[in-house]
Short mmCIF file of C-alpha atoms in Angstrom, two decimals:
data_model
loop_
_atom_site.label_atom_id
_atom_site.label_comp_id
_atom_site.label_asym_id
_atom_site.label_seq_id
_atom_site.Cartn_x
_atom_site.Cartn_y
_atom_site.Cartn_z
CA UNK A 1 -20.92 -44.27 -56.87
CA UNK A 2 -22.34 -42.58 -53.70
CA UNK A 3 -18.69 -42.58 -52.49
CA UNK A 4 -17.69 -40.73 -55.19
CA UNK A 5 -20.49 -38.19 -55.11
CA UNK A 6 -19.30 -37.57 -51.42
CA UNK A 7 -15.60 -37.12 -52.92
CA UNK A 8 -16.92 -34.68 -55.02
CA UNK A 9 -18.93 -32.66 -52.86
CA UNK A 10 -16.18 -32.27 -50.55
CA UNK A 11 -13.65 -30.96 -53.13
CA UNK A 12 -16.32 -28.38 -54.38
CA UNK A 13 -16.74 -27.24 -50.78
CA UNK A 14 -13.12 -26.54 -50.36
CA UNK A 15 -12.24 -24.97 -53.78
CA UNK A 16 -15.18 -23.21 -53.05
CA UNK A 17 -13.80 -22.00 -49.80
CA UNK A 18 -10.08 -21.38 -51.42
CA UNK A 19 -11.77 -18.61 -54.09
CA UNK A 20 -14.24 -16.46 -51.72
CA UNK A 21 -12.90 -12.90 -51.84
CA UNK A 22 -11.32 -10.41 -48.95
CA UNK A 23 -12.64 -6.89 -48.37
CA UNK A 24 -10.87 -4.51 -46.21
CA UNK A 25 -12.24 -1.81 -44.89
CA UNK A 26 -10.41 1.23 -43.74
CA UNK A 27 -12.12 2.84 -40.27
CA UNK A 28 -11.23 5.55 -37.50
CA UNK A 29 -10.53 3.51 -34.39
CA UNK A 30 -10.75 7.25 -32.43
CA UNK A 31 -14.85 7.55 -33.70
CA UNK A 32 -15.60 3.79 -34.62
CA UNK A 33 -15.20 0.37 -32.37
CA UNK A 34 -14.97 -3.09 -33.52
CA UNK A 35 -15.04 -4.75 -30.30
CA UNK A 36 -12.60 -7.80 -31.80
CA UNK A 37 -10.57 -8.44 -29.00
CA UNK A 38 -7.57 -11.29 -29.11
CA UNK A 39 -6.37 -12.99 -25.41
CA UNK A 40 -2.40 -11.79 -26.29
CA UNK A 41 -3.13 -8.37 -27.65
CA UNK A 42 -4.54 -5.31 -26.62
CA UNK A 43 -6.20 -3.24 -29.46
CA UNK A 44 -6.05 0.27 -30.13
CA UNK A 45 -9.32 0.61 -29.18
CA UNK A 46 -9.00 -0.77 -25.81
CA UNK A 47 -6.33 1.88 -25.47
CA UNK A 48 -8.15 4.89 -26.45
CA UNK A 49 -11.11 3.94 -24.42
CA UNK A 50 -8.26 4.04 -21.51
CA UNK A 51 -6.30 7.05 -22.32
CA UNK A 52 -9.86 9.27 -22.91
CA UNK A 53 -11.36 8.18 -19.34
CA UNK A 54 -8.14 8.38 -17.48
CA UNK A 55 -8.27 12.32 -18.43
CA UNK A 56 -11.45 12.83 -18.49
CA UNK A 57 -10.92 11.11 -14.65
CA UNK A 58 -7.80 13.40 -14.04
CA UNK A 59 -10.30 16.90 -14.85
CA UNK A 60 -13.11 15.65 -12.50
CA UNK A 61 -10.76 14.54 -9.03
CA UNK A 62 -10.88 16.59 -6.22
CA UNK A 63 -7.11 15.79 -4.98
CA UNK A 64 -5.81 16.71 -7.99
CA UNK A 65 -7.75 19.56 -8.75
CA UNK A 66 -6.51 21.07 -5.44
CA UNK A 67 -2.71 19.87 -5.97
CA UNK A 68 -3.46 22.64 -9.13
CA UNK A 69 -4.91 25.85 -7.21
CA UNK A 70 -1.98 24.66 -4.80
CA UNK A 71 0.73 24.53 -7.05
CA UNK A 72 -0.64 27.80 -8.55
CA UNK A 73 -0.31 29.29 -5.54
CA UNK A 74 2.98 28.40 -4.62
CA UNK A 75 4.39 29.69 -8.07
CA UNK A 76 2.68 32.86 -7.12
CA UNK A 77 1.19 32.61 -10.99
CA UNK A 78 -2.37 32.06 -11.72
CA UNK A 79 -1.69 30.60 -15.02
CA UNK A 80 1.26 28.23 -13.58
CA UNK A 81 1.06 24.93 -14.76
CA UNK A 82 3.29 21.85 -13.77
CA UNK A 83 5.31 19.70 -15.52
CA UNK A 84 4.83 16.02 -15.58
CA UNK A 85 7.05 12.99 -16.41
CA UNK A 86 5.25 10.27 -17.93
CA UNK A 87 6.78 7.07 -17.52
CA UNK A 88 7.11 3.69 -19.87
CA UNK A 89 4.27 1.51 -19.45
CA UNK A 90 4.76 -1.34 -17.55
CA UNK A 91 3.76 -4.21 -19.02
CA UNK A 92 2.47 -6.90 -16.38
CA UNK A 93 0.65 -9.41 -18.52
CA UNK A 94 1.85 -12.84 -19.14
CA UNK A 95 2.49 -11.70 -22.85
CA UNK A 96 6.66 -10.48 -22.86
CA UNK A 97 6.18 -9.04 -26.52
CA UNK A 98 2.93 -6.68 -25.95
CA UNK A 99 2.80 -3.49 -27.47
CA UNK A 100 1.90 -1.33 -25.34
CA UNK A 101 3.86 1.92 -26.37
CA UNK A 102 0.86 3.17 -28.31
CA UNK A 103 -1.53 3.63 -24.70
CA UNK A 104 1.94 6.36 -23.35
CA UNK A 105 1.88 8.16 -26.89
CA UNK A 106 -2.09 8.34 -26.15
CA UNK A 107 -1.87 9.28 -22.78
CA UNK A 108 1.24 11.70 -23.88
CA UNK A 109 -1.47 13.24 -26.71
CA UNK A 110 -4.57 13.26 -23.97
CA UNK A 111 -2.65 15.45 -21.45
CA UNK A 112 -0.77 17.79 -23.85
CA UNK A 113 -4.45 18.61 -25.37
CA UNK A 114 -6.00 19.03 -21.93
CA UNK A 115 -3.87 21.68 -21.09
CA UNK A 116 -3.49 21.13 -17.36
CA UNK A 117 0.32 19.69 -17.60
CA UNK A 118 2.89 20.24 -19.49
CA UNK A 119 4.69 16.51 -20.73
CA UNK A 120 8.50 16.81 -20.50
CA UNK A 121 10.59 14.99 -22.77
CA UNK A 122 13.81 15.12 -21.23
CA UNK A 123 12.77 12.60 -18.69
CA UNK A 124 10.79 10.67 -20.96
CA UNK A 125 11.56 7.12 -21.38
CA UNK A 126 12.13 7.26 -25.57
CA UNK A 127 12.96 10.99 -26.22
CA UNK A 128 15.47 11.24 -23.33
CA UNK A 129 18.53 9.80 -24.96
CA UNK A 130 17.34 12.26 -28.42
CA UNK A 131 17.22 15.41 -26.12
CA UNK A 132 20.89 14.46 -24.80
CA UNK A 133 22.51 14.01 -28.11
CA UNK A 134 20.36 17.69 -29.19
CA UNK A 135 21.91 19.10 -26.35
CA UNK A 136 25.79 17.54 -27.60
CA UNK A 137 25.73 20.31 -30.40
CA UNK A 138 27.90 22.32 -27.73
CA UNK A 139 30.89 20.35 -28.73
CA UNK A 140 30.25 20.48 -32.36
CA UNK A 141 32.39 23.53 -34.10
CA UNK A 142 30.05 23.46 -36.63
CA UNK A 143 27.01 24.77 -35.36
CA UNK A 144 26.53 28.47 -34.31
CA UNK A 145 27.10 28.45 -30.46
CA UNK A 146 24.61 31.01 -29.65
CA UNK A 147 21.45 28.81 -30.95
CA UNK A 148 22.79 25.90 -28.90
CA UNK A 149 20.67 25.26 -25.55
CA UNK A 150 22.55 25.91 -22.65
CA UNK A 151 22.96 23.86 -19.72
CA UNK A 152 20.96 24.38 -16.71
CA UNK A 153 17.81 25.50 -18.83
CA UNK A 154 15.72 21.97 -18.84
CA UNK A 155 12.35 21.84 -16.73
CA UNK A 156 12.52 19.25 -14.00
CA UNK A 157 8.90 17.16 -13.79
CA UNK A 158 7.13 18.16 -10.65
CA UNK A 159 4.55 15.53 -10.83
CA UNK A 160 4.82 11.92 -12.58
CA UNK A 161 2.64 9.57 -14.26
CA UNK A 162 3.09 5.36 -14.01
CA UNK A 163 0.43 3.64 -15.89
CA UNK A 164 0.78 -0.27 -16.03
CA UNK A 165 -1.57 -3.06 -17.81
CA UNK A 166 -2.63 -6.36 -15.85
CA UNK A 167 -4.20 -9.49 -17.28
CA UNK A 168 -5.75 -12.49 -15.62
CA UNK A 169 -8.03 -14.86 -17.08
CA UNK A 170 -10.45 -17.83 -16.02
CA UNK A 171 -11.47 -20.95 -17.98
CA UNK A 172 -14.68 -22.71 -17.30
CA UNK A 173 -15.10 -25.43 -19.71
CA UNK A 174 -14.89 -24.36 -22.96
CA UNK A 175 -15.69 -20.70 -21.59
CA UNK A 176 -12.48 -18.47 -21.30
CA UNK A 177 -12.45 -15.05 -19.78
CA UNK A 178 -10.31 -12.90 -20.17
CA UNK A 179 -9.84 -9.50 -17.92
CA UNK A 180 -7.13 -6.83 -18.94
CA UNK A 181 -6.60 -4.01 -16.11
CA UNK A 182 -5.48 -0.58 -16.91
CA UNK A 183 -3.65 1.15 -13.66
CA UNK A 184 -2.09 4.96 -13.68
CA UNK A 185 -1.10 6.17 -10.74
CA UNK A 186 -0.16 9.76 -9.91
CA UNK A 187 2.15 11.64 -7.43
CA UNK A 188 3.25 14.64 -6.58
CA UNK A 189 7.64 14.38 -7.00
CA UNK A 190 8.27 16.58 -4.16
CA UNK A 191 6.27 15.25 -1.24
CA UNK A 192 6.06 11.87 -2.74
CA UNK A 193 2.15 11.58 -2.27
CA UNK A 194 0.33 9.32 -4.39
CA UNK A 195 -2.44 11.91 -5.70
CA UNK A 196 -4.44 10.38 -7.78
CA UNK A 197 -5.19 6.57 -9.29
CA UNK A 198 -7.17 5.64 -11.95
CA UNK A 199 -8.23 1.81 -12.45
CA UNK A 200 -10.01 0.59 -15.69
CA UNK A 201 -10.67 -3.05 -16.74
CA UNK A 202 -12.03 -4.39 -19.92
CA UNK A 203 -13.07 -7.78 -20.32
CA UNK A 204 -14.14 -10.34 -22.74
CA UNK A 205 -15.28 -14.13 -23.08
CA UNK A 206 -14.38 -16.74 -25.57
CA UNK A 207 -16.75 -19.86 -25.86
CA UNK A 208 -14.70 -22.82 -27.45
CA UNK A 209 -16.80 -24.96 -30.08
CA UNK A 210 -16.60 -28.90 -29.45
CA UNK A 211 -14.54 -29.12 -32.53
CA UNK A 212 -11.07 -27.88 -32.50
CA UNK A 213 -11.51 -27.61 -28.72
#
């Protein structure tokens, strides 16, 4: 009888189990932070955080600020500003299939809104193979000739942008830690001098229960 009893509790637990309920809950990940964090994915959160300091860290350096008044200068323009090339991120975790295309549109959005570079697209690593087809209307009869762009009129970048992630992680136990780092790394096209570099890491650790371990 006690057997049974058992038997029976344990069913009730599990149908119990099978009918609790799911909420969702809708949330800005630009204003509001979770903090879930998963060892093969990087969340949008972990990019913004990136994206925001790595401009906010761009506005505040020294080199870079002088590389401006310079480049200023040299166009003989006060309100000159240069155009940058922002590269694909790398992606240098041990995860082949990461997403990381969301931290260049975010980096792409960051600069454009700071106003201190101007983002090309024709070197771009998605939008260059759209501008070159744009630019193919030349050949088409049916398109008026005179609203076609011209050859010879794109922007070439004078300064470039090559942000890569990193992750590592150490096991201790059942303690896992887990370390993303976040690397851009500036230069200036026509010396070739690195100009500015901004490093970011964000870290979390997992404690493995007994069970399941």
């Amino acid at each position: 009888m006690k057997k049974v009893l058992v038997f029976a509790a344990v069913a009730a637990i599990f149908l119990l189990s099978g009918c609790t309920t799911t909420t969702t809950t809708i949330y800005d990940p630009a204003t509001q932070q979770t903090n879930l964090r998963q060892r093969g994915n990087v969340s949008a959160e972990e990019f913004r955080i990136v994206a925001k300091e790595a401009i906010n860290g761009a506005l505040t350096n020294p080199k870079f600020m002088n590389f401006l008044a310079a480049y200023k200068a040299e166009m003989q323009n006060p309100n000159a500003i240069p155009v940058m090339k922002l590269t694909k991120v790398r992606n240098e975790t041990d995860d082949p299939d990461l997403k990381i295309g969301e931290l260049t549109d975010l980096l792409s959005e960051a600069l454009l809104n700071s106003g201190i570079v101007d983002v090309t697209i024709a070197e771009g690593a998605d939008l260059q193979t759209a501008i070159a087809a744009s630019r193919n209307l030349e050949l088409d009869p049916n398109f008026n000739q005179a609203t076609v762009a011209q050859r010879g009129t794109l922007t070439a970048a004078r300064i470039v942008l090559c942000p890569k992630v990193i992750s590592s992680e150490v096991q201790d136990g059942r303690t896992r830690a887990v370390t993303r780092t976040f690397v851009l790394e500036m230069g200036d096209i026509k010396t070739g001098l690195l100009m500015w570099k901004f490093t970011k890491q964000l870290g979390f650790m997992k404690k493995h229960g007994v069970i399941g371990y």
